[in-house]
Short mmCIF file of C-alpha atoms and ligand atoms in Angstrom, two decimals:
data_model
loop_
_atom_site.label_atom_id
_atom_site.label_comp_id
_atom_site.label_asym_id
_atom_site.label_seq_id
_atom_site.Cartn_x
_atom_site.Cartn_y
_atom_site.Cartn_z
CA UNK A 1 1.18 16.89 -35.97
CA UNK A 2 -0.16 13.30 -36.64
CA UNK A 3 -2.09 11.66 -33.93
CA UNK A 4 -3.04 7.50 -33.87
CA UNK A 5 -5.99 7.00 -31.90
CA UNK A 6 -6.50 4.08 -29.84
CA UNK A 7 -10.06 2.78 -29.06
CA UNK A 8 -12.85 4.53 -31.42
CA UNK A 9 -15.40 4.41 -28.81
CA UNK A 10 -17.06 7.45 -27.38
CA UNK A 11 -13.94 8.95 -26.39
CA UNK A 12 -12.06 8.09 -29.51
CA UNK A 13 -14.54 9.24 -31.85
CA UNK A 14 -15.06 12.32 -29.82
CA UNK A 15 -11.55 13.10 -30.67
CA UNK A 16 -11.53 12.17 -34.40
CA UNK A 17 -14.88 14.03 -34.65
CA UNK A 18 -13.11 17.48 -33.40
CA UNK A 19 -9.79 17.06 -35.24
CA UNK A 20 -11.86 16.59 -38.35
CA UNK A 21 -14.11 20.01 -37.82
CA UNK A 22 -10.59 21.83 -38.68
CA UNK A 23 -10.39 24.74 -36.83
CA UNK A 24 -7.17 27.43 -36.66
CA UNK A 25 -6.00 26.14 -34.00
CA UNK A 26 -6.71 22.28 -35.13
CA UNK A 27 -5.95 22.85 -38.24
CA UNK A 28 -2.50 21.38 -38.22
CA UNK A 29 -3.69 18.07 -36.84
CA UNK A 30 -4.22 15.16 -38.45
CA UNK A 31 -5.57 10.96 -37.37
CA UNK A 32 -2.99 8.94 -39.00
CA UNK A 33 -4.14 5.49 -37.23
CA UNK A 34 -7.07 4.51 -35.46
CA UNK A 35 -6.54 1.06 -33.70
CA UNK A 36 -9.15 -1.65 -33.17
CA UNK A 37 -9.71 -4.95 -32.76
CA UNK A 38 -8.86 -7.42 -35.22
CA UNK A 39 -12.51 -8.58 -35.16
CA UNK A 40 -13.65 -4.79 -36.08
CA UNK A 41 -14.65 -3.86 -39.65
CA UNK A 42 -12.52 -1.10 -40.74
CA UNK A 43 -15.06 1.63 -41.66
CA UNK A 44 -11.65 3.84 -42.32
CA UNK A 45 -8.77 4.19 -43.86
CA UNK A 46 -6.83 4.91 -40.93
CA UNK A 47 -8.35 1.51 -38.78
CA UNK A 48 -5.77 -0.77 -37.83
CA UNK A 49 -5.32 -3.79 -35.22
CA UNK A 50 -1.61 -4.09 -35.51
CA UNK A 51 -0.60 -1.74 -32.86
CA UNK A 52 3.32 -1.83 -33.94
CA UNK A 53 2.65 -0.49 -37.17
CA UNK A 54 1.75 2.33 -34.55
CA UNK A 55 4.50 2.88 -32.59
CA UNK A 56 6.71 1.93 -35.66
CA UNK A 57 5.74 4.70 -37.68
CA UNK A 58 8.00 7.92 -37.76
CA UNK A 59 5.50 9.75 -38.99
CA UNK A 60 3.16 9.70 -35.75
CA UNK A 61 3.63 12.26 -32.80
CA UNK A 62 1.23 11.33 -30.42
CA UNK A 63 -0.63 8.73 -29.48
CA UNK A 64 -4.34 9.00 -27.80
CA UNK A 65 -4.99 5.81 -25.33
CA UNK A 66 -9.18 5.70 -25.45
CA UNK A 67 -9.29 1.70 -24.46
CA UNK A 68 -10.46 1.98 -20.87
CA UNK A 69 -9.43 -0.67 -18.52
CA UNK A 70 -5.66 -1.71 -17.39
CA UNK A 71 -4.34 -4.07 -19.77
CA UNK A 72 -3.36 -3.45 -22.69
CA UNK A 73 -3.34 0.06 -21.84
CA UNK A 74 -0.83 -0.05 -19.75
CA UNK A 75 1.21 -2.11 -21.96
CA UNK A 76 0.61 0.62 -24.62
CA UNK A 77 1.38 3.53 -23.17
CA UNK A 78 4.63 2.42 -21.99
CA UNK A 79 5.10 0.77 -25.57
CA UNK A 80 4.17 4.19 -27.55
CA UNK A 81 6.38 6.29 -24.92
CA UNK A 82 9.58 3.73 -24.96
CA UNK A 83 9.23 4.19 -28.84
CA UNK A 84 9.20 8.10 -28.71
CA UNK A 85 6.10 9.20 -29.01
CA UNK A 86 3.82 11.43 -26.63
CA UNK A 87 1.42 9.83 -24.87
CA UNK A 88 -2.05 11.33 -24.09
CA UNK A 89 -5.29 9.58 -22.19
CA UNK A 90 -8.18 10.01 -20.44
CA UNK A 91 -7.87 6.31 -18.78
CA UNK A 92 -7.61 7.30 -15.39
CA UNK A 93 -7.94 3.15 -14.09
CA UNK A 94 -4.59 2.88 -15.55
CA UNK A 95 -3.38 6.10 -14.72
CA UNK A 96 -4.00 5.43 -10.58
CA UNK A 97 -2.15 2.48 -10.59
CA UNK A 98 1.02 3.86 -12.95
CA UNK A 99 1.08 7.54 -13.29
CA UNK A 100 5.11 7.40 -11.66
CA UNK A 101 5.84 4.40 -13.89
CA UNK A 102 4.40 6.75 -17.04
CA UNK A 103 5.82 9.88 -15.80
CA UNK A 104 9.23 8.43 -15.24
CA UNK A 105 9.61 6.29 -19.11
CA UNK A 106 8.14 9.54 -20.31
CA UNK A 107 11.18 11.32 -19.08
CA UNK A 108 13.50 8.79 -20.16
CA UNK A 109 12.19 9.13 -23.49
CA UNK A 110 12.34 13.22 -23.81
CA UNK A 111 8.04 12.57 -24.44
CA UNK A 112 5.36 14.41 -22.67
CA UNK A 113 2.67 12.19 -20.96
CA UNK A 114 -0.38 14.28 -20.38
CA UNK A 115 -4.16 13.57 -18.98
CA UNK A 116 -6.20 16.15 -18.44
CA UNK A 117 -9.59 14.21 -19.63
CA UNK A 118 -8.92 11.61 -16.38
CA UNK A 119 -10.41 13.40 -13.66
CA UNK A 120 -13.19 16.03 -13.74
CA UNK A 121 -13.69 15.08 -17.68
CA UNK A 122 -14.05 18.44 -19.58
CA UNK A 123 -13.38 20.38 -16.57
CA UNK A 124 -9.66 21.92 -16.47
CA UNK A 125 -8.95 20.75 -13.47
CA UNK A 126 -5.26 19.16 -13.88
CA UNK A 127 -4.06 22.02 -15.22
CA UNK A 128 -5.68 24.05 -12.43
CA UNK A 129 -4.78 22.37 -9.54
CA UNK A 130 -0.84 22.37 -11.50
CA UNK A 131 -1.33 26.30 -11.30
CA UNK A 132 -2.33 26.51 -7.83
CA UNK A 133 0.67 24.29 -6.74
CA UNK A 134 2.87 26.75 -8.82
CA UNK A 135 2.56 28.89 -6.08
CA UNK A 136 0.66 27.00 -2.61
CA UNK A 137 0.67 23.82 -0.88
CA UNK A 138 -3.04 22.07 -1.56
CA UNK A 139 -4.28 21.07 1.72
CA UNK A 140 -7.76 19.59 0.79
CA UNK A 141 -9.59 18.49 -2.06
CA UNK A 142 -12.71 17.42 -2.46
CA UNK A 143 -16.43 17.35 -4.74
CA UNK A 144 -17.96 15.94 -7.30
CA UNK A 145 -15.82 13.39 -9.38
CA UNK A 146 -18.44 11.16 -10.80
CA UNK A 147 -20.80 12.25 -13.37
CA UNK A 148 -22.46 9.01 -14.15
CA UNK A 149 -23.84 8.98 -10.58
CA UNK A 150 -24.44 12.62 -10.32
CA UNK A 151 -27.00 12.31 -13.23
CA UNK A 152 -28.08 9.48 -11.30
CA UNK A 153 -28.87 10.95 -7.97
CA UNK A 154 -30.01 14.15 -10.01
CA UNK A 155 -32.57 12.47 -12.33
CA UNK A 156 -33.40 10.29 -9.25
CA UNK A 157 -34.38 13.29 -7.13
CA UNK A 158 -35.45 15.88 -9.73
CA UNK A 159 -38.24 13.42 -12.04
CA UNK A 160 -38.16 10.40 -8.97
CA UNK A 161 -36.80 7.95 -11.19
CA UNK A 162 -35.72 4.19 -10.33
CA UNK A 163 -31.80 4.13 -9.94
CA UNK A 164 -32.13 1.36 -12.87
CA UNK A 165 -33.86 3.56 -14.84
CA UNK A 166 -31.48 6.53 -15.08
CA UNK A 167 -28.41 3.93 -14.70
CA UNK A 168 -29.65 2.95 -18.30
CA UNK A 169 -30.48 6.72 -19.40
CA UNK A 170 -26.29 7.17 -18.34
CA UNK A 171 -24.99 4.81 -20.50
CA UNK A 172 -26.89 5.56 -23.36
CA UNK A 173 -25.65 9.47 -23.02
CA UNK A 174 -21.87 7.46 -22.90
CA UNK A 175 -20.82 8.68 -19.12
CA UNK A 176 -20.67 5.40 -17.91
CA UNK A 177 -17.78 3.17 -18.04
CA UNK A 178 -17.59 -0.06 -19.94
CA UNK A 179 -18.13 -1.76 -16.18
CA UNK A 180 -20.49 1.04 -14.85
CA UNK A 181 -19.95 -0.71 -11.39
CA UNK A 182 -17.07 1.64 -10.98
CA UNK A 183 -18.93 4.57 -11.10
CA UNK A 184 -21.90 3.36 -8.46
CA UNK A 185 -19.11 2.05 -6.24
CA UNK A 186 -17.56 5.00 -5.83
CA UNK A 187 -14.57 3.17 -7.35
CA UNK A 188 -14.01 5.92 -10.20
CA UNK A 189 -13.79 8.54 -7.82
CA UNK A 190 -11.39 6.67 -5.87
CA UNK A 191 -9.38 6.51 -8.92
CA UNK A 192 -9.77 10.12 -9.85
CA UNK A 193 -8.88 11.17 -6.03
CA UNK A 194 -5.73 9.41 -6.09
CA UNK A 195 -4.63 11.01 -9.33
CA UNK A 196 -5.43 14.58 -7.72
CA UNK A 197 -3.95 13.55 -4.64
CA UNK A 198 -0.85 12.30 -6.37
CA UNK A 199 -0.61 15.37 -7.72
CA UNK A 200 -1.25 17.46 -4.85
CA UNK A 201 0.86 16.05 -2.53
CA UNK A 202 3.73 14.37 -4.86
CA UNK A 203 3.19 11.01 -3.88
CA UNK A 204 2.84 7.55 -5.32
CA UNK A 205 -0.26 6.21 -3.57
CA UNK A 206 0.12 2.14 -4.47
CA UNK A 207 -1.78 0.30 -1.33
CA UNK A 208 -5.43 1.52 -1.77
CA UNK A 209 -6.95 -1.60 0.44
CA UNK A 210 -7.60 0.88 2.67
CA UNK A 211 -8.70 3.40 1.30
CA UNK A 212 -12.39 3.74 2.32
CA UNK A 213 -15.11 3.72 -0.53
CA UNK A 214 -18.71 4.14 -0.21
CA UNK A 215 -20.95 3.93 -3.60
CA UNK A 216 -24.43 4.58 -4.14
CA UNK A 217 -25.60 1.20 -5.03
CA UNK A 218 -27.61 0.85 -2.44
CA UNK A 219 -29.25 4.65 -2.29
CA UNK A 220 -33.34 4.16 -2.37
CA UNK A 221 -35.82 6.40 -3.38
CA UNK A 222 -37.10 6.82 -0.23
CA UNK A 223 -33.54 7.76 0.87
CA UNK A 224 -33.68 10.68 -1.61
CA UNK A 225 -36.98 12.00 -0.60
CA UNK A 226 -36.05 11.84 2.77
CA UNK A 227 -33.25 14.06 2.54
CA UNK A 228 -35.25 16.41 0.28
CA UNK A 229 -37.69 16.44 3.07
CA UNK A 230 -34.95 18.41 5.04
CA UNK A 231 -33.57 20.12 2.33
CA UNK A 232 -30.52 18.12 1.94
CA UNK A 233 -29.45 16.84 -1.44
CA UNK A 234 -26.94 13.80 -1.59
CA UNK A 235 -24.03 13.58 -3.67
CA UNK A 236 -21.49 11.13 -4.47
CA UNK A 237 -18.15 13.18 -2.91
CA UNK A 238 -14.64 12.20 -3.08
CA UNK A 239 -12.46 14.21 -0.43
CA UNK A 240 -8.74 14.24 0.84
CA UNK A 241 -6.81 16.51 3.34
CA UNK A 242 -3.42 16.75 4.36
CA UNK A 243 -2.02 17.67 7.87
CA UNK A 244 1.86 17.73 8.26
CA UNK A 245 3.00 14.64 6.55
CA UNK A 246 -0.08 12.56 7.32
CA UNK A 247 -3.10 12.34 4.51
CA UNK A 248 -6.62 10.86 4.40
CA UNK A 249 -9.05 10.03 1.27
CA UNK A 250 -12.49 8.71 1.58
CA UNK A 251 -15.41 8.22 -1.01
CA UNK A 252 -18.83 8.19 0.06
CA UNK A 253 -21.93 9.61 -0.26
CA UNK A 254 -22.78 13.14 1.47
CA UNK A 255 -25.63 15.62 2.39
CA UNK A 256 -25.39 18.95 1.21
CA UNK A 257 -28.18 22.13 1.98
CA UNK A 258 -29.58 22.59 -1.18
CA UNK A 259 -28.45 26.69 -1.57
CA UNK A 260 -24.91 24.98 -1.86
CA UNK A 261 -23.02 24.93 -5.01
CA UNK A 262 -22.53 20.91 -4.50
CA UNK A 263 -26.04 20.53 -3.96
CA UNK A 264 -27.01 22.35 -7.65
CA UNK A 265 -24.25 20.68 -9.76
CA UNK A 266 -27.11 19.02 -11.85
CA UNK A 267 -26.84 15.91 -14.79
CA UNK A 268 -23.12 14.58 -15.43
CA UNK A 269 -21.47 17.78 -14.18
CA UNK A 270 -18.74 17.80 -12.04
CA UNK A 271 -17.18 20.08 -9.10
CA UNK A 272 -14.23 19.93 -7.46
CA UNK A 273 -12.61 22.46 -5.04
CA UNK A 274 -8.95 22.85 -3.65
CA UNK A 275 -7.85 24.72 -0.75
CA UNK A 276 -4.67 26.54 -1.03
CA UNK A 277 -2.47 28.34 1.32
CA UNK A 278 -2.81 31.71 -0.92
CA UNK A 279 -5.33 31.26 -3.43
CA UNK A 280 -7.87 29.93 -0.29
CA UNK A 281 -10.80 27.67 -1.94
CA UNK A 282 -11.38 27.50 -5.72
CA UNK A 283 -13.89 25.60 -7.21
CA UNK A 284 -13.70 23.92 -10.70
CA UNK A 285 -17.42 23.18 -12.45
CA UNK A 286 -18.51 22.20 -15.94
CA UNK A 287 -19.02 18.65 -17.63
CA UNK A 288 -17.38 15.88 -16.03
CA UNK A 289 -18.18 12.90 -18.84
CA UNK A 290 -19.64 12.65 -22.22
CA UNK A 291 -18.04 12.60 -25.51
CA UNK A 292 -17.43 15.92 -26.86
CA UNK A 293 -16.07 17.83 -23.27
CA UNK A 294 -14.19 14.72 -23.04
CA UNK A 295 -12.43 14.98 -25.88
CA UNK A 296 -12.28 18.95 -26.17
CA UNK A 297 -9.47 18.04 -22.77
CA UNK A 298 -8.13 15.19 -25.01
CA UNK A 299 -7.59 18.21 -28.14
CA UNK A 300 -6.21 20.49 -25.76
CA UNK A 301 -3.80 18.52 -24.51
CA UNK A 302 -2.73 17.63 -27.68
CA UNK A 303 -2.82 21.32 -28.39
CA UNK A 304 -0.37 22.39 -25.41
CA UNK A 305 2.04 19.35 -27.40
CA UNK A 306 2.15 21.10 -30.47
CA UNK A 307 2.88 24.62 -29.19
CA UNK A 308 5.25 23.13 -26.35
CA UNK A 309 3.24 24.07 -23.48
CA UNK A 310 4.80 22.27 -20.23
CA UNK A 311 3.04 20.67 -17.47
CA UNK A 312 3.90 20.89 -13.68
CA UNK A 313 6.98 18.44 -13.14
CA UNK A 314 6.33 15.77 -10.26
CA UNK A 315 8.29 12.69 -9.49
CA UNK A 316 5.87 11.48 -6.72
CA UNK A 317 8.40 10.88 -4.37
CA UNK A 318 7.26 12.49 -1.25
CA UNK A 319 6.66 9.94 1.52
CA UNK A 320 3.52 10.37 3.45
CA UNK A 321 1.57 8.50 5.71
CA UNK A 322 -2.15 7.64 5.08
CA UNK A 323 -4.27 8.44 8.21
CA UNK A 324 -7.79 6.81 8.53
CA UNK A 325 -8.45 9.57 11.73
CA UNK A 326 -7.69 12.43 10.30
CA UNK A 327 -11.39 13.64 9.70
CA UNK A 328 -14.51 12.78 11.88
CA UNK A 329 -18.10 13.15 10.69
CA UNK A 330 -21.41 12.64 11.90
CA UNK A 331 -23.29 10.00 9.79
CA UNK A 332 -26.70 8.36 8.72
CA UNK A 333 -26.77 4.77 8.27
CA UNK A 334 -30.26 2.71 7.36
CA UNK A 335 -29.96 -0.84 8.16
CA UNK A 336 -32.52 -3.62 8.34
CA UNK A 337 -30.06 -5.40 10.76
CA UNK A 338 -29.64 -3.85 14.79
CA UNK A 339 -26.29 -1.80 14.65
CA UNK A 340 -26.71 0.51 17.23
CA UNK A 341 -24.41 -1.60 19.55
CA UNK A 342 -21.18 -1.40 16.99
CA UNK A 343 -21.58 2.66 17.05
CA UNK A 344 -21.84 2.78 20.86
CA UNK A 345 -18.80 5.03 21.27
CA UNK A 346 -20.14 7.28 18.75
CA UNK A 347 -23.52 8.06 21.01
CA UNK A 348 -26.19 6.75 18.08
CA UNK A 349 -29.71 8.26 18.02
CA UNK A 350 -32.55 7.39 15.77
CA UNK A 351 -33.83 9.80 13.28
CA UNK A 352 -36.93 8.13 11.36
CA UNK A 353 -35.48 4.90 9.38
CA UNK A 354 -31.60 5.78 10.21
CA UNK A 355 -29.15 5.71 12.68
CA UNK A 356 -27.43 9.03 13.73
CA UNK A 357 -23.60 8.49 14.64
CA UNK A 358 -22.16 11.78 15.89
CA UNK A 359 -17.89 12.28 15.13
CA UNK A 360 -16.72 8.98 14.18
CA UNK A 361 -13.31 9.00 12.03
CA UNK A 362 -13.95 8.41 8.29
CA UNK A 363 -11.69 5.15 8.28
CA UNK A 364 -13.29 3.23 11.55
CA UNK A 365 -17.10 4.35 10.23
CA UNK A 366 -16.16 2.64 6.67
CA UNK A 367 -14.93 -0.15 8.61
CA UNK A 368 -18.14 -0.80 10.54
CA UNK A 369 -19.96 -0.10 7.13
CA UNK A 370 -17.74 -3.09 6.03
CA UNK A 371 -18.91 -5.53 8.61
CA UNK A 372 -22.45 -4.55 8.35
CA UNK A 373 -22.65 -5.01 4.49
CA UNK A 374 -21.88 -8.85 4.98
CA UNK A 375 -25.04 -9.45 6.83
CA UNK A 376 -27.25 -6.35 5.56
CA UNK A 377 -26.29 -6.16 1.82
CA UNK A 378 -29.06 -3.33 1.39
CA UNK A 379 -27.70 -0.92 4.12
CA UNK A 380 -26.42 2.61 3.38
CA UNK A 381 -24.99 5.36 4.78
CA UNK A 382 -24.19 8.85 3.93
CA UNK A 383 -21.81 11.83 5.57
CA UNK A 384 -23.86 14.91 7.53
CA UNK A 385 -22.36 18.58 6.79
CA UNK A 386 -20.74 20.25 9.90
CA UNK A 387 -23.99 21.31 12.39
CA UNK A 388 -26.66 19.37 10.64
CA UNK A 389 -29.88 19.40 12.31
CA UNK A 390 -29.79 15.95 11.27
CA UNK A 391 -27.62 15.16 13.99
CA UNK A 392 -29.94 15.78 16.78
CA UNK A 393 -28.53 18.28 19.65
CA UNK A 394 -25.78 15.84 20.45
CA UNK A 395 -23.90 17.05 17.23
CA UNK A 396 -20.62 19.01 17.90
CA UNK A 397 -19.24 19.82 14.90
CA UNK A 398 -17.29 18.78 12.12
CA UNK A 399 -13.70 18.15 13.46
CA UNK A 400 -10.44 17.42 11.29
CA UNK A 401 -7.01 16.73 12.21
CA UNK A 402 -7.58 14.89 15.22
CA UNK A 403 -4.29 12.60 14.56
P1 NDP B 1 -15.90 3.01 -24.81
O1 NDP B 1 -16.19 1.68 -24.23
O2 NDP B 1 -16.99 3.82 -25.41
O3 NDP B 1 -14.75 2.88 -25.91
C1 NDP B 1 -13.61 2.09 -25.76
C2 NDP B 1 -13.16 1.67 -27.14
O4 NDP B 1 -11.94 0.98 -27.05
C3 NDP B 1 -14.15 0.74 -27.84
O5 NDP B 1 -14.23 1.10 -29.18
C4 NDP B 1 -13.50 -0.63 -27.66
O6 NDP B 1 -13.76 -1.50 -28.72
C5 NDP B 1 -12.03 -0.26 -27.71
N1 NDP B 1 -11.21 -1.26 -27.06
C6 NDP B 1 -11.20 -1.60 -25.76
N2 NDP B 1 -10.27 -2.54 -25.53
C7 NDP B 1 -9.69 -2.80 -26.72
C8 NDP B 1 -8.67 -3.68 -27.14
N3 NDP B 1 -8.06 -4.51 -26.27
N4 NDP B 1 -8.30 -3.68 -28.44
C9 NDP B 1 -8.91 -2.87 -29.32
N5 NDP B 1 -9.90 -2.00 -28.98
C10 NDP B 1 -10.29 -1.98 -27.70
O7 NDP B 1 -15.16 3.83 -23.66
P2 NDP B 1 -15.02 5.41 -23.56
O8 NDP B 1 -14.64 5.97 -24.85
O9 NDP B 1 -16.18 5.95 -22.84
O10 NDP B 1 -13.80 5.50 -22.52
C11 NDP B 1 -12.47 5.38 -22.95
C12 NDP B 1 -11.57 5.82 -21.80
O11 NDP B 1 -11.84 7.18 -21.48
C13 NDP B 1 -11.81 5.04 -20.51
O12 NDP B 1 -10.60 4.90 -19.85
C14 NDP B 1 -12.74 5.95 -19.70
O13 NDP B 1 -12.62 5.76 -18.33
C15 NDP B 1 -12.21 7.30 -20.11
N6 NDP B 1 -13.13 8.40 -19.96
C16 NDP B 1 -14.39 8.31 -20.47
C17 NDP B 1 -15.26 9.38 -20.37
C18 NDP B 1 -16.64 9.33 -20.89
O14 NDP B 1 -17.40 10.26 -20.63
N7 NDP B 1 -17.04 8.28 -21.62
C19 NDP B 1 -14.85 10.61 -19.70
C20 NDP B 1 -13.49 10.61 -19.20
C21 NDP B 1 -12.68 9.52 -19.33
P3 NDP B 1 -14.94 -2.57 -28.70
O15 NDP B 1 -16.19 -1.77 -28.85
O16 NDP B 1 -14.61 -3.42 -29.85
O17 NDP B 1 -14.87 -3.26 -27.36
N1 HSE B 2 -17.70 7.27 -16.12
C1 HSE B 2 -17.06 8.51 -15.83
C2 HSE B 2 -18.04 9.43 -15.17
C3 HSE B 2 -16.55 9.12 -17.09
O1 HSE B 2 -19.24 9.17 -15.24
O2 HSE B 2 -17.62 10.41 -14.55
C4 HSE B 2 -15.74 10.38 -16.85
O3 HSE B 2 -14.56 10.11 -16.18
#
């Protein structure tokens, strides 16, 4: 099977890299194109910029998308597909916004469009999460999604590094994406939870403006060591439920007691749980970025190609309704500015240099956040596990499904 490779950057080379180390099961693979720019050198034979040679050639099965970014991925994809070839990528920017518009021309064109490496990296979590529906409805999701900013808050609070520091350390190990703004905003995960949740729940999620995302940008030191103190650990968490036909999302930083598997998911490793009518909660761990786990999902999906392996059919047509109440939480926020009077239906307390809200929805607690960010551009907040002594007495616990 012949395989053209677009972008040769960490990804991309990952890929050549383990098609090259022939094993039985590679064996039978081969790069015929590697595209790049026009103002690349073309170290080998296969480097090209002209991507209609590309999709012009008969000779090419597949092609890998490694380009990051929206455009001209997008363009592509749907260019490689409409001309009959499979389509895999790990580009899961691109995928968020079109995964119906991909799934749909890859029907039209008999063409698989696969993309395991988009969310949880090396982890097989597609696939999983494909199983599990086989047989249940997934009612949650949620964990670890990022692992640019899990090495970040990891290095931060295991060797007390500056967030700087280790930001640099990440994209020198290649987890970090081109922009690594997406991964401290949170806005990767948001990108890999609507993929899951796509999945999950077979819909099309278009409108994220409100979908509430919390990074770690602003996460101090101090912060970390303060949680340590109580023998919390924070991680960047990206979480959905479903009740009936109502569904929330919401990215933002959370506590976790450090005996908890969240809590010891250490350097760019991922987690992420479902819970399933049957199956009840499954967790899914291992490397969540870096080249060579990145790629190994890349290989395999090019792998379940070539011996006609098919994926879970979805057409993402369900309608549902996204709820911002579905899920209340107790919270910490550290501002230099006065809030208390904006949570005053949410009976604040003060705990050392924070604010303690007690069960405030997830969608009118990231809308606060919102307001307080234009005057307090240093203020941060994270989520408090069900019962948290954190909370202070007042704490009832953790509610969902409130709408
Ligand atoms: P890199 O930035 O390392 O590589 C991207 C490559 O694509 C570079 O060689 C770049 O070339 C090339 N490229 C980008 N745009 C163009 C263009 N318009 N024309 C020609 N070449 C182009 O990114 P990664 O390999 O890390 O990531 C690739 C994709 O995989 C992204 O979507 C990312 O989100 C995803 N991903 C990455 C993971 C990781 O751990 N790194 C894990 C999971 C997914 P140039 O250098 O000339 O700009
Ligand atoms: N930048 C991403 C991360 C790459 O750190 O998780 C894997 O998707």
């Amino acid at each position: 099977m012949k395989v053209a490779i677009l972008g040769f950057g960490t990804v991309g080379k990952g890929v050549y890299e383990i098609i090259k180390k022939a094993n039985i099961q590679t064996q039978n693979l081969s790069v015929s194109h590697i595209f790049i720019r026009k103002s690349r050198e073309r170290i080998l034979p296969q480097m090209t910029p002209d991507i209609d040679e590309i999709v012009n050639d008969d000779q090419t099965d597949v092609v890998v998308e490694a380009l990051g970014g929206i455009e001209p991925a997008h363009e592509f994809i749907l260019k490689a597909l409409n001309h009959g070839k499979h389509v895999i990528t790990a580009n899961k920017a691109v995928i968020a916004k079109y995964l119906k518009e991909f799934t749909d021309a890859a029907d039209a064109n008999n063409v698989k469009f696969y993309f395991e490496a988009s969310v949880g990296g090396g982890i097989p979590w597609i696939q999983g999460l494909e199983k599990a529906l086989r047989i249940d409805s997934v009612n949650s999701i949620s964990g670890i999604f990022n692992g640019t900013s899990n090495f970040i808050l990891d290095q931060m609070s295991r060797n007390g590094q500056s967030f700087s520091e280790v930001l640099s350390k990440a994209q020198e190990l290649g987890y970090a994406e081109a922009d690594p703004s997406a991964d401290i905003d949170g806005i990767d995960v948001a990108n890999k939870l609507c993929i899951s949740a796509d999945i999950a729940y077979n819909i099309n999620i278009q409108d994220r403006s409100k979908l509430p995302v919390f990074g770690i940008r602003n996460i101090k030191s101090s912060d970390v060591k303060f949680f340590e103190k109580n023998g919390y650990s924070v991680k960047l968490i990206g979480q959905t439920h479903q009740k009936g036909n109502k569904f929330d999302y919401v990215v933002e930083p959370t506590l976790f007691l450090n005996h908890t598997l969240e809590a010891n998911t250490p350097d760019n490793y991922n987690l992420i749980s479902l819970n399933g009518d049957t199956i009840g909660k499954l967790d899914f761990f291992g490397q969540g970025a870096g080249m060579f786990p990145t790629a190994n999902a890349v290989v395999q999906d090019l792998l379940d190609i070539k011996e006609e392996k098919d994926h879970l059919k979805r057409d993402f047509n369900n309608e549902m309704e996204y709820s911002p109440e579905l899920t209340k939480n107790d919270y910490l926020v550290r501002s230099n500015e006065n809030v208390a009077s904006l949570f005053k239906d949410y009976a604040p307390s003060k705990k050392d240099d924070y604010l303690v809200i007690h069960q405030i929805s997830t969608g009118e607690m990231h809308r606060i956040m919102k307001s307080i960010l234009k005057v307090d551009h240093a203020a941060f907040m994270v989520s408090l596990p069900s019962n948290s002594s954190l909370a202070g007495d007042s704490s009832i616990s953790k509610q969902e499904a409130v709408a």
